[in-house]
Every structure is written in structure tokens, then in C-alpha cells.
Amino acid sequence: MSTEALVAAALAGDRRALARLLSLLEHGGPAAADALRALYPRGGRAHIIGITGAAGSGKSTLVAALARHYRDRGATVGVLAVDPTSPYTGGALLGDRVRMQALAGDPGVFVRSMAAREARGGLGPATDAACAALDAAGYTRILLETVGAGQDEVAVAGTAHTVVVVSAPGLGDEIQALKAGLLEIADVLVVNKADRPDADAAAAALCLLRSLGPSAGWEAPVVRTCALSGEGVAALADAIERHRAFLSASPDGVERARQRARAAVLTAARAELDRRLEAVAAAPVHLALWAAVVARERTPLDAAEALVQAVLASDPTGEPSA
Ligand SMILES: Nc1nc2c(ncn2[C@@H]2O[C@H](COP(=O)(O)OP(=O)(O)OP(=O)(O)O)[C@@H](O)[C@H]2O)c(=O)[nH]1
Ligand SMILES: [Mg+2]
């Protein structure tokens, strides 16, 4: 099937074509670029919701619960689980198998895991491309789960319209979140596992931490959820919708769109530069360069400069130009 036909089939609702399209986008290269060119003008309607936070806080369970909630209200849902280390498989994809099984076979839900090895935070050009594909295919809510907490997780703000930072009582997450800069990117703060006795204390701690930060414009609400029972999930969805409304009605939304675009372009540019750098470095002509560094005739920094010059002189396929 040609790329054009694949895109057409995916947009017409063929799920297997969509799955193949996502693989093609993940793989990258000229076919992916062609596909994305066809997809991009068709998107812009989906609301992308980043779900991030500490490992084990219940992100996957919450994603499943949110997906169910959106389905009950007639919205179509795309789910992207991004794990930089271990690709999930089928049933193990989301924490709550039962909930996801209830969604399996529902044509209004499309679940995909991505083993985005290439980028910080597990997010890369392939993630942006996958969002664009799900968006163009008509999924109106895209849930993007990133794994673990850490500095890299901040990258989700470059892709998502609304960032939900999930913590749970007893994990010491409030402090961890602050350290990792997650508090700064949070549009909605969730204390999940609200069925636990120390949930109130965790929520109070988060409210306190939030009050220490800047509060111009949007102040992230703190929502308590129990993803297992579904309690609080409607309130979370409400908070997300309020943030969506806020974005569409304020200059912050315009600025944020610009920042997202910038992040997407820089992410893609970095990946492309890296690809071309690797291609150029693989040319035998550079063996002399490594040898010069071994012989201490050149510093790695000076050799790097020579390599950068070679990249700049190369054509986009990565071949050094004659
Ligand atoms: N008590 C309680 N347990 C929960 C709740 N939500 C999730 N869990 C449990 O917490 C554990 C971790 O849930 P996951 O949804 O896999 O958490 P996660 O944040 O996606 O985990 P990673 O993706 O590994 O970082 C599972 O055993 C869930 O059943 C909740 O609201 N209450
Ligand atoms: Mg998970």
C-alpha cells in the first residue's frame, strides 16, 4: 500500500491502517515525512492531555478511567503510552487490565504504546507525529502517559495542551514533584489513591507547594481521585475541560500553542541533526579524525568542529557532498 493510500485508509477509520501508519511514523524517514505532511493539515481539533508523575502513582489506571469517562460522554479517545525503556505489550499496557478490556473492541478508543528510545523523557518526534495522526483520524481526546518522574518528564509540556501531574499519598511525591520541576508544568494536580488515609495530607501539601509558586493566569487545581473506583475522575475531567476553555479564551493559549510548536520543531530538528551527524560520522573519511584524536594531535572539541562542518556541507540524505 502506498503511503498516500495508507493515510487515506487510516483517516477513513481503518484501525489496522492507523496502526500501520503509527509504525511508519515511529520508524521515521521520507515516508513518515510524506505521511505527516498529509496528516498535519487535517488535525488541530484534538485536546492532548499529558499524564505524568511518579512511578506507581496510578497514571495508567487513571488513563483507563479517564478514557472510560470520555467514552461515556461520546468523545473518542486515543491513548499513547510512552515508555523510554520497556515497550509494553497488549494486555499489560495499562495498569488496570479489567478497565482496558472493557475498552478493547470499542471503535471509539485507540490504544498504542511507543517505545520511544530516541528522546529525552521518552518523548520524541514520533510522539508528536503519533498525536498528529490520532488527531487527524478524529480522536478528540488524546491521553499521553509518560513514565516515571524526573527532569525529562517536563518534556511532556512541549506536546500536551493540558498537563496532569499525578502523585499518590505516601510516595513523598509532593517533594519529588517540586524537585523535578513538575509542579511548574502542572495544569492539574492529582492526588490519586484518595482511598488511602493520608490522601488529605498529600493534597494539603500540594496546595501549599502550589501556593509558593507563581499564580498568574491559571492556577492548577488539586483534584483527589481514586482511579480504581472511578471516584473523582469526573472532577478531573471537569478540571481538564476548564483548562481547555481557559486556553482557548486567553492569550496564554496562543502563547502556549507557540511554545508547543517551538518544542515540536526543536525536537524534530534535534533528531534530524543527530541522524545526519551519525550518517556523516559513519563515512570512512573520518577514520583519520578519530586517529588524530588518539594521537593527541587534535582535541575532541576541534575534531567535533570538523565533523559539524562536514554535516553542514552534507546533503539532507546524510551523504557528504562532493
Ligand atoms: N489503592 C489504590 N490503588 C491504586 C489506585 N490507582 C492505581 N492503584 C494501584 O497502584 C498500582 C500502580 O498503578 P499504575 O496505574 O500501574 O501506576 P502507574 O503510575 O501507571 O505506574 P508506572 O507506569 O509503572 O509508573 C497498581 O497496583 C494499581 O492497581 C487507587 O486509586 N487506589
Ligand atoms: Mg503506567
mmCIF file of C-alpha atoms and ligand atoms in Angstrom:
data_model
loop_
_atom_site.group_PDB
_atom_site.id
_atom_site.type_symbol
_atom_site.label_atom_id
_atom_site.label_comp_id
_atom_site.label_asym_id
_atom_site.label_seq_id
_atom_site.Cartn_x
_atom_site.Cartn_y
_atom_site.Cartn_z
ATOM 1 C CA MET A 1 0.000 0.000 0.000
ATOM 2 C CA SER A 2 1.353 3.430 -0.860
ATOM 3 C CA THR A 3 1.832 5.933 1.927
ATOM 4 C CA GLU A 4 -0.933 8.013 0.419
ATOM 5 C CA ALA A 5 -3.345 5.074 0.423
ATOM 6 C CA LEU A 6 -2.328 4.146 3.968
ATOM 7 C CA VAL A 7 -3.062 7.661 5.214
ATOM 8 C CA ALA A 8 -6.388 7.705 3.378
ATOM 9 C CA ALA A 9 -7.399 4.349 4.878
ATOM 10 C CA ALA A 10 -6.360 5.413 8.385
ATOM 11 C CA LEU A 11 -8.339 8.632 8.101
ATOM 12 C CA ALA A 12 -11.343 6.691 6.808
ATOM 13 C CA GLY A 13 -11.440 4.757 10.083
ATOM 14 C CA ASP A 14 -9.476 1.619 9.200
ATOM 15 C CA ARG A 15 -7.847 0.751 12.531
ATOM 16 C CA ARG A 16 -5.292 -1.632 11.095
ATOM 17 C CA ALA A 17 -4.221 1.069 8.655
ATOM 18 C CA LEU A 18 -3.939 3.508 11.558
ATOM 19 C CA ALA A 19 -1.767 1.032 13.467
ATOM 20 C CA ARG A 20 0.466 0.619 10.423
ATOM 21 C CA LEU A 21 0.580 4.371 9.929
ATOM 22 C CA LEU A 22 1.749 4.853 13.526
ATOM 23 C CA SER A 23 4.506 2.271 12.956
ATOM 24 C CA LEU A 24 5.539 4.069 9.809
ATOM 25 C CA LEU A 25 5.642 7.391 11.667
ATOM 26 C CA GLU A 26 7.616 5.838 14.508
ATOM 27 C CA HIS A 27 10.119 4.448 12.043
ATOM 28 C CA GLY A 28 10.720 7.904 10.543
ATOM 29 C CA GLY A 29 12.354 8.634 7.200
ATOM 30 C CA PRO A 30 10.971 10.080 3.975
ATOM 31 C CA ALA A 31 7.731 8.020 4.028
ATOM 32 C CA ALA A 32 6.977 9.274 7.536
ATOM 33 C CA ALA A 33 7.661 12.834 6.413
ATOM 34 C CA ASP A 34 5.257 12.367 3.488
ATOM 35 C CA ALA A 35 2.583 10.904 5.735
ATOM 36 C CA LEU A 36 2.943 13.691 8.268
ATOM 37 C CA ARG A 37 2.651 16.276 5.505
ATOM 38 C CA ALA A 38 -0.689 14.737 4.551
ATOM 39 C CA LEU A 39 -1.861 14.420 8.153
ATOM 40 C CA TYR A 40 -0.868 17.723 9.606
ATOM 41 C CA PRO A 41 -3.380 19.999 7.851
ATOM 42 C CA ARG A 42 -6.160 17.594 8.906
ATOM 43 C CA GLY A 43 -5.507 17.980 12.633
ATOM 44 C CA GLY A 44 -5.840 20.630 15.287
ATOM 45 C CA ARG A 45 -9.093 19.527 16.889
ATOM 46 C CA ALA A 46 -7.856 17.039 19.482
ATOM 47 C CA HIS A 47 -7.109 18.017 23.038
ATOM 48 C CA ILE A 48 -3.871 16.372 24.102
ATOM 49 C CA ILE A 49 -3.692 15.542 27.781
ATOM 50 C CA GLY A 50 -0.308 14.620 29.235
ATOM 51 C CA ILE A 51 -0.440 12.320 32.234
ATOM 52 C CA THR A 52 2.829 12.344 34.113
ATOM 53 C CA GLY A 53 4.086 11.864 37.647
ATOM 54 C CA ALA A 54 5.850 9.399 39.882
ATOM 55 C CA ALA A 55 6.161 5.711 39.048
ATOM 56 C CA GLY A 56 3.361 3.698 40.563
ATOM 57 C CA SER A 57 1.187 6.695 41.361
ATOM 58 C CA GLY A 58 -1.600 5.203 39.245
ATOM 59 C CA LYS A 59 -1.175 7.010 35.914
ATOM 60 C CA SER A 60 -2.146 4.030 33.776
ATOM 61 C CA THR A 61 -5.161 3.221 35.924
ATOM 62 C CA LEU A 62 -6.199 6.834 35.731
ATOM 63 C CA VAL A 63 -5.763 6.887 31.949
ATOM 64 C CA ALA A 64 -8.077 3.894 31.667
ATOM 65 C CA ALA A 65 -10.630 5.537 33.977
ATOM 66 C CA LEU A 66 -10.476 8.817 32.061
ATOM 67 C CA ALA A 67 -10.839 7.021 28.739
ATOM 68 C CA ARG A 68 -13.949 5.285 30.077
ATOM 69 C CA HIS A 69 -15.316 8.618 31.287
ATOM 70 C CA TYR A 70 -14.794 10.272 27.899
ATOM 71 C CA ARG A 71 -16.360 7.304 26.115
ATOM 72 C CA ASP A 72 -19.413 7.530 28.331
ATOM 73 C CA ARG A 73 -19.766 11.096 27.109
ATOM 74 C CA GLY A 74 -19.355 10.190 23.480
ATOM 75 C CA ALA A 75 -15.853 11.558 22.922
ATOM 76 C CA THR A 76 -13.376 9.425 21.004
ATOM 77 C CA VAL A 77 -10.127 8.677 22.790
ATOM 78 C CA GLY A 78 -6.598 7.980 21.663
ATOM 79 C CA VAL A 79 -4.204 6.606 24.273
ATOM 80 C CA LEU A 80 -0.455 6.813 23.832
ATOM 81 C CA ALA A 81 1.750 5.217 26.455
ATOM 82 C CA VAL A 82 5.338 6.296 26.150
ATOM 83 C CA ASP A 83 7.939 4.231 27.918
ATOM 84 C CA PRO A 84 11.578 5.012 27.178
ATOM 85 C CA THR A 85 12.843 1.664 28.368
ATOM 86 C CA SER A 86 10.406 -1.210 28.111
ATOM 87 C CA PRO A 87 7.835 -1.459 25.362
ATOM 88 C CA TYR A 88 4.547 -2.611 26.819
ATOM 89 C CA THR A 89 2.633 -5.369 25.186
ATOM 90 C CA GLY A 90 -1.071 -5.784 24.651
ATOM 91 C CA GLY A 91 -2.835 -6.525 27.914
ATOM 92 C CA ALA A 92 -0.026 -5.303 30.129
ATOM 93 C CA LEU A 93 -0.256 -1.870 28.566
ATOM 94 C CA LEU A 94 -2.353 -0.237 31.205
ATOM 95 C CA GLY A 95 -2.337 -0.880 34.923
ATOM 96 C CA ASP A 96 -5.962 -1.795 35.071
ATOM 97 C CA ARG A 97 -6.489 -4.743 32.759
ATOM 98 C CA VAL A 98 -10.167 -5.037 33.513
ATOM 99 C CA ARG A 99 -10.883 -1.455 32.630
ATOM 100 C CA MET A 100 -8.850 -1.615 29.457
ATOM 101 C CA GLN A 101 -10.528 -4.825 28.451
ATOM 102 C CA ALA A 102 -13.845 -3.026 28.757
ATOM 103 C CA LEU A 103 -12.448 -0.534 26.253
ATOM 104 C CA ALA A 104 -10.948 -3.148 23.953
ATOM 105 C CA GLY A 105 -13.074 -3.623 20.889
ATOM 106 C CA ASP A 106 -14.609 -0.173 21.316
ATOM 107 C CA PRO A 107 -14.062 1.543 17.959
ATOM 108 C CA GLY A 108 -14.015 4.903 19.753
ATOM 109 C CA VAL A 109 -10.771 4.081 21.559
ATOM 110 C CA PHE A 110 -7.361 3.544 20.064
ATOM 111 C CA VAL A 111 -4.527 2.434 22.346
ATOM 112 C CA ARG A 112 -0.908 2.464 21.344
ATOM 113 C CA SER A 113 2.344 2.070 23.214
ATOM 114 C CA MET A 114 5.540 3.602 21.991
ATOM 115 C CA ALA A 115 8.996 2.507 22.980
ATOM 116 C CA ALA A 116 10.392 5.925 22.117
ATOM 117 C CA ARG A 117 14.040 5.118 22.719
ATOM 118 C CA GLU A 118 15.379 8.114 20.968
ATOM 119 C CA ALA A 119 14.397 11.055 23.055
ATOM 120 C CA ARG A 120 14.598 12.544 26.492
ATOM 121 C CA GLY A 121 11.598 11.789 28.607
ATOM 122 C CA GLY A 122 10.621 9.099 26.167
ATOM 123 C CA LEU A 123 9.031 11.809 24.078
ATOM 124 C CA GLY A 124 10.294 12.448 20.602
ATOM 125 C CA PRO A 125 9.279 13.421 17.099
ATOM 126 C CA ALA A 126 7.485 10.067 16.846
ATOM 127 C CA THR A 127 5.225 11.037 19.745
ATOM 128 C CA ASP A 128 4.314 14.333 18.124
ATOM 129 C CA ALA A 129 3.683 12.531 14.856
ATOM 130 C CA ALA A 130 1.514 9.899 16.554
ATOM 131 C CA CYS A 131 -0.561 12.656 18.174
ATOM 132 C CA ALA A 132 -0.951 14.305 14.773
ATOM 133 C CA ALA A 133 -2.147 11.013 13.281
ATOM 134 C CA LEU A 134 -4.684 10.320 16.039
ATOM 135 C CA ASP A 135 -5.844 13.916 15.811
ATOM 136 C CA ALA A 136 -6.318 13.717 12.042
ATOM 137 C CA ALA A 137 -8.057 10.357 12.424
ATOM 138 C CA GLY A 138 -10.685 12.111 14.505
ATOM 139 C CA TYR A 139 -9.861 11.181 18.098
ATOM 140 C CA THR A 140 -10.886 14.218 20.109
ATOM 141 C CA ARG A 141 -9.129 13.410 23.375
ATOM 142 C CA ILE A 142 -5.590 12.083 23.361
ATOM 143 C CA LEU A 143 -4.197 10.748 26.621
ATOM 144 C CA LEU A 144 -0.427 10.681 26.662
ATOM 145 C CA GLU A 145 1.090 8.738 29.545
ATOM 146 C CA THR A 146 4.774 9.209 30.183
ATOM 147 C CA VAL A 147 6.677 7.002 32.553
ATOM 148 C CA GLY A 148 8.175 7.907 35.885
ATOM 149 C CA ALA A 149 9.076 11.272 37.321
ATOM 150 C CA GLY A 150 12.190 13.234 36.674
ATOM 151 C CA GLN A 151 13.559 16.221 34.855
ATOM 152 C CA ASP A 152 12.869 14.595 31.498
ATOM 153 C CA GLU A 153 9.177 14.310 32.182
ATOM 154 C CA VAL A 154 8.939 18.070 31.851
ATOM 155 C CA ALA A 155 9.179 17.433 28.109
ATOM 156 C CA VAL A 156 5.508 16.429 28.086
ATOM 157 C CA ALA A 157 4.604 20.120 28.370
ATOM 158 C CA GLY A 158 6.019 20.528 24.879
ATOM 159 C CA THR A 159 3.417 18.183 23.455
ATOM 160 C CA ALA A 160 0.339 18.278 25.670
ATOM 161 C CA HIS A 161 -2.257 21.029 25.838
ATOM 162 C CA THR A 162 -3.030 20.147 29.427
ATOM 163 C CA VAL A 163 -0.506 18.532 31.748
ATOM 164 C CA VAL A 164 -1.861 16.411 34.586
ATOM 165 C CA VAL A 165 0.726 15.629 37.255
ATOM 166 C CA VAL A 166 -0.224 12.579 39.272
ATOM 167 C CA SER A 167 1.015 11.842 42.752
ATOM 168 C CA ALA A 168 -0.174 9.491 45.435
ATOM 169 C CA PRO A 169 -0.004 9.581 49.221
ATOM 170 C CA GLY A 170 2.997 8.056 50.862
ATOM 171 C CA LEU A 171 5.367 8.279 47.926
ATOM 172 C CA GLY A 172 6.908 11.553 49.041
ATOM 173 C CA ASP A 173 5.823 12.755 45.630
ATOM 174 C CA GLU A 174 4.973 16.295 46.605
ATOM 175 C CA ILE A 175 8.639 16.987 47.249
ATOM 176 C CA GLN A 176 9.797 14.928 44.295
ATOM 177 C CA ALA A 177 7.418 16.810 42.013
ATOM 178 C CA LEU A 178 8.802 20.110 43.144
ATOM 179 C CA LYS A 179 12.371 18.959 42.627
ATOM 180 C CA ALA A 180 11.732 17.704 39.139
ATOM 181 C CA GLY A 181 10.087 20.913 38.032
ATOM 182 C CA LEU A 182 6.855 19.038 37.546
ATOM 183 C CA LEU A 183 4.924 21.470 39.683
ATOM 184 C CA GLU A 184 5.790 24.268 37.270
ATOM 185 C CA ILE A 185 4.360 22.443 34.284
ATOM 186 C CA ALA A 186 1.267 21.094 36.047
ATOM 187 C CA ASP A 187 -2.068 22.417 34.793
ATOM 188 C CA VAL A 188 -3.937 19.991 37.003
ATOM 189 C CA LEU A 189 -2.538 18.318 40.112
ATOM 190 C CA VAL A 190 -3.943 14.936 41.029
ATOM 191 C CA VAL A 191 -3.649 13.106 44.311
ATOM 192 C CA ASN A 192 -4.597 9.616 43.255
ATOM 193 C CA LYS A 193 -5.265 6.717 45.633
ATOM 194 C CA ALA A 194 -7.554 9.026 47.554
ATOM 195 C CA ASP A 195 -8.902 5.902 49.234
ATOM 196 C CA ARG A 196 -5.719 5.921 51.308
ATOM 197 C CA PRO A 197 -5.928 7.567 54.727
ATOM 198 C CA ASP A 198 -3.079 10.031 54.118
ATOM 199 C CA ALA A 199 -4.588 11.421 50.896
ATOM 200 C CA ASP A 200 -5.864 14.575 52.582
ATOM 201 C CA ALA A 201 -2.424 15.354 53.936
ATOM 202 C CA ALA A 202 -0.895 14.836 50.489
ATOM 203 C CA ALA A 203 -3.473 17.155 48.899
ATOM 204 C CA ALA A 204 -2.853 19.792 51.567
ATOM 205 C CA ALA A 205 0.898 19.540 50.979
ATOM 206 C CA LEU A 206 0.403 20.004 47.239
ATOM 207 C CA CYS A 207 -1.861 23.021 47.782
ATOM 208 C CA LEU A 208 0.817 24.536 49.973
ATOM 209 C CA LEU A 209 3.586 23.887 47.442
ATOM 210 C CA ARG A 210 1.451 25.319 44.658
ATOM 211 C CA SER A 211 0.817 28.479 46.645
ATOM 212 C CA LEU A 212 4.587 29.069 46.787
ATOM 213 C CA GLY A 213 4.848 29.279 43.026
ATOM 214 C CA PRO A 214 3.756 31.973 40.578
ATOM 215 C CA SER A 215 -0.002 32.054 40.103
ATOM 216 C CA ALA A 216 -0.586 34.445 37.226
ATOM 217 C CA GLY A 217 -3.354 33.292 34.906
ATOM 218 C CA TRP A 218 -4.228 29.701 35.563
ATOM 219 C CA GLU A 219 -3.809 28.152 38.990
ATOM 220 C CA ALA A 220 -3.594 24.370 38.832
ATOM 221 C CA PRO A 221 -6.461 22.838 40.788
ATOM 222 C CA VAL A 222 -5.699 19.942 43.122
ATOM 223 C CA VAL A 223 -8.040 17.031 42.415
ATOM 224 C CA ARG A 224 -8.360 13.885 44.508
ATOM 225 C CA THR A 225 -9.093 10.698 42.605
ATOM 226 C CA CYS A 226 -9.426 7.018 43.219
ATOM 227 C CA ALA A 227 -8.634 5.625 39.803
ATOM 228 C CA LEU A 228 -9.628 2.115 40.877
ATOM 229 C CA SER A 229 -13.198 3.039 41.834
ATOM 230 C CA GLY A 230 -13.501 5.950 39.418
ATOM 231 C CA GLU A 231 -14.223 8.367 42.229
ATOM 232 C CA GLY A 232 -13.076 11.900 41.384
ATOM 233 C CA VAL A 233 -12.474 11.045 37.719
ATOM 234 C CA ALA A 234 -15.411 13.215 36.601
ATOM 235 C CA ALA A 235 -13.976 16.093 38.641
ATOM 236 C CA LEU A 236 -10.610 15.543 36.975
ATOM 237 C CA ALA A 237 -12.218 15.586 33.528
ATOM 238 C CA ASP A 238 -14.003 18.808 34.513
ATOM 239 C CA ALA A 239 -10.718 20.394 35.575
ATOM 240 C CA ILE A 240 -9.175 19.384 32.244
ATOM 241 C CA GLU A 241 -12.127 20.881 30.338
ATOM 242 C CA ARG A 242 -11.854 24.088 32.351
ATOM 243 C CA HIS A 243 -8.196 24.327 31.430
ATOM 244 C CA ARG A 244 -9.073 23.697 27.789
ATOM 245 C CA ALA A 245 -11.628 26.513 27.929
ATOM 246 C CA PHE A 246 -9.069 28.743 29.629
ATOM 247 C CA LEU A 247 -6.540 28.113 26.861
ATOM 248 C CA SER A 248 -8.995 28.896 24.092
ATOM 249 C CA ALA A 249 -10.119 32.111 25.759
ATOM 250 C CA SER A 250 -6.844 33.633 26.905
ATOM 251 C CA PRO A 251 -3.624 34.920 25.353
ATOM 252 C CA ASP A 252 -1.924 32.179 27.369
ATOM 253 C CA GLY A 253 -3.440 29.688 24.959
ATOM 254 C CA VAL A 254 -1.917 31.427 21.945
ATOM 255 C CA GLU A 255 1.458 31.680 23.646
ATOM 256 C CA ARG A 256 1.284 28.070 24.700
ATOM 257 C CA ALA A 257 0.485 26.977 21.149
ATOM 258 C CA ARG A 258 3.574 28.840 20.009
ATOM 259 C CA GLN A 259 5.680 27.156 22.697
ATOM 260 C CA ARG A 260 4.349 23.743 21.696
ATOM 261 C CA ALA A 261 5.137 24.429 18.064
ATOM 262 C CA ARG A 262 8.622 25.568 19.022
ATOM 263 C CA ALA A 263 9.172 22.432 21.106
ATOM 264 C CA ALA A 264 7.932 20.203 18.292
ATOM 265 C CA VAL A 265 10.190 21.884 15.742
ATOM 266 C CA LEU A 266 13.242 21.772 18.026
ATOM 267 C CA THR A 267 12.589 18.128 18.886
ATOM 268 C CA ALA A 268 12.362 17.238 15.216
ATOM 269 C CA ALA A 269 15.406 19.363 14.343
ATOM 270 C CA ARG A 270 17.474 17.737 17.076
ATOM 271 C CA ALA A 271 16.531 14.272 15.871
ATOM 272 C CA GLU A 272 17.313 15.202 12.280
ATOM 273 C CA LEU A 273 20.671 16.746 13.175
ATOM 274 C CA ASP A 274 21.536 13.679 15.190
ATOM 275 C CA ARG A 275 20.635 11.406 12.304
ATOM 276 C CA ARG A 276 22.768 13.399 9.892
ATOM 277 C CA LEU A 277 25.631 13.555 12.360
ATOM 278 C CA GLU A 278 25.625 9.770 12.699
ATOM 279 C CA ALA A 279 25.472 9.349 8.919
ATOM 280 C CA VAL A 280 28.383 11.693 8.344
ATOM 281 C CA ALA A 281 30.440 10.156 11.162
ATOM 282 C CA ALA A 282 29.997 6.735 9.573
ATOM 283 C CA ALA A 283 31.876 7.831 6.450
ATOM 284 C CA PRO A 284 35.348 6.174 6.264
ATOM 285 C CA VAL A 285 36.929 9.543 5.591
ATOM 286 C CA HIS A 286 36.520 10.342 9.273
ATOM 287 C CA LEU A 287 38.707 7.469 10.442
ATOM 288 C CA ALA A 288 41.588 9.910 10.195
ATOM 289 C CA LEU A 289 39.765 12.207 12.568
ATOM 290 C CA TRP A 290 39.488 9.608 15.307
ATOM 291 C CA ALA A 291 43.138 8.699 14.717
ATOM 292 C CA ALA A 292 44.176 12.309 15.134
ATOM 293 C CA VAL A 293 42.421 12.425 18.493
ATOM 294 C CA VAL A 294 44.033 9.140 19.571
ATOM 295 C CA ALA A 295 47.435 10.563 18.591
ATOM 296 C CA ARG A 296 46.588 13.713 20.581
ATOM 297 C CA GLU A 297 47.146 15.842 17.500
ATOM 298 C CA ARG A 298 43.625 17.203 17.795
ATOM 299 C CA THR A 299 41.321 17.745 20.710
ATOM 300 C CA PRO A 300 37.889 16.112 20.626
ATOM 301 C CA LEU A 301 36.404 19.590 20.531
ATOM 302 C CA ASP A 302 38.368 20.575 17.410
ATOM 303 C CA ALA A 303 37.546 17.248 15.777
ATOM 304 C CA ALA A 304 33.897 17.846 16.616
ATOM 305 C CA GLU A 305 34.048 21.179 14.873
ATOM 306 C CA ALA A 306 35.366 19.443 11.739
ATOM 307 C CA LEU A 307 32.507 16.945 11.970
ATOM 308 C CA VAL A 308 29.920 19.703 12.385
ATOM 309 C CA GLN A 309 31.328 21.430 9.310
ATOM 310 C CA ALA A 310 31.007 18.149 7.410
ATOM 311 C CA VAL A 311 27.372 17.842 8.496
ATOM 312 C CA LEU A 312 26.632 21.373 7.345
ATOM 313 C CA ALA A 313 28.223 20.597 3.994
ATOM 314 C CA SER A 314 26.360 17.311 3.615
ATOM 315 C CA ASP A 315 23.129 16.939 1.710
ATOM 316 C CA PRO A 316 19.965 16.022 3.656
ATOM 317 C CA THR A 317 20.368 12.310 2.962
ATOM 318 C CA GLY A 318 23.475 12.471 5.098
ATOM 319 C CA GLU A 319 25.993 11.811 2.320
ATOM 320 C CA PRO A 320 28.989 14.121 2.478
ATOM 321 C CA SER A 321 28.734 16.380 -0.537
ATOM 322 C CA ALA A 322 31.485 16.136 -3.124
HETATM 323 N N1 LIG B 1 -5.483 1.976 46.417
HETATM 324 C C1 LIG B 1 -5.387 2.411 45.180
HETATM 325 N N2 LIG B 1 -4.538 1.829 44.332
HETATM 326 C C2 LIG B 1 -4.461 2.302 43.079
HETATM 327 C C3 LIG B 1 -5.233 3.391 42.622
HETATM 328 N N3 LIG B 1 -4.913 3.647 41.338
HETATM 329 C C4 LIG B 1 -3.987 2.751 40.999
HETATM 330 N N4 LIG B 1 -3.707 1.937 42.026
HETATM 331 C C5 LIG B 1 -2.752 0.805 42.051
HETATM 332 O O1 LIG B 1 -1.437 1.300 42.020
HETATM 333 C C6 LIG B 1 -0.589 0.437 41.268
HETATM 334 C C7 LIG B 1 0.113 1.215 40.167
HETATM 335 O O2 LIG B 1 -0.862 1.648 39.237
HETATM 336 P P1 LIG B 1 -0.486 2.056 37.759
HETATM 337 O O3 LIG B 1 -1.728 2.600 37.160
HETATM 338 O O4 LIG B 1 0.205 0.953 37.068
HETATM 339 O O5 LIG B 1 0.538 3.209 38.061
HETATM 340 P P2 LIG B 1 1.487 3.979 37.034
HETATM 341 O O6 LIG B 1 1.700 5.335 37.594
HETATM 342 O O7 LIG B 1 0.943 3.897 35.663
HETATM 343 O O8 LIG B 1 2.803 3.126 37.126
HETATM 344 P P3 LIG B 1 4.074 3.190 36.130
HETATM 345 O O9 LIG B 1 3.538 3.346 34.720
HETATM 346 O O10 LIG B 1 4.772 1.908 36.362
HETATM 347 O O11 LIG B 1 4.873 4.376 36.562
HETATM 348 C C8 LIG B 1 -1.483 -0.671 40.747
HETATM 349 O O12 LIG B 1 -1.370 -1.767 41.571
HETATM 350 C C9 LIG B 1 -2.866 -0.057 40.813
HETATM 351 O O13 LIG B 1 -3.867 -1.023 40.944
HETATM 352 C C10 LIG B 1 -6.133 3.990 43.547
HETATM 353 O O14 LIG B 1 -6.839 4.953 43.248
HETATM 354 N N5 LIG B 1 -6.166 3.468 44.798
HETATM 355 MG MG MG B 2 1.821 3.212 33.825
#
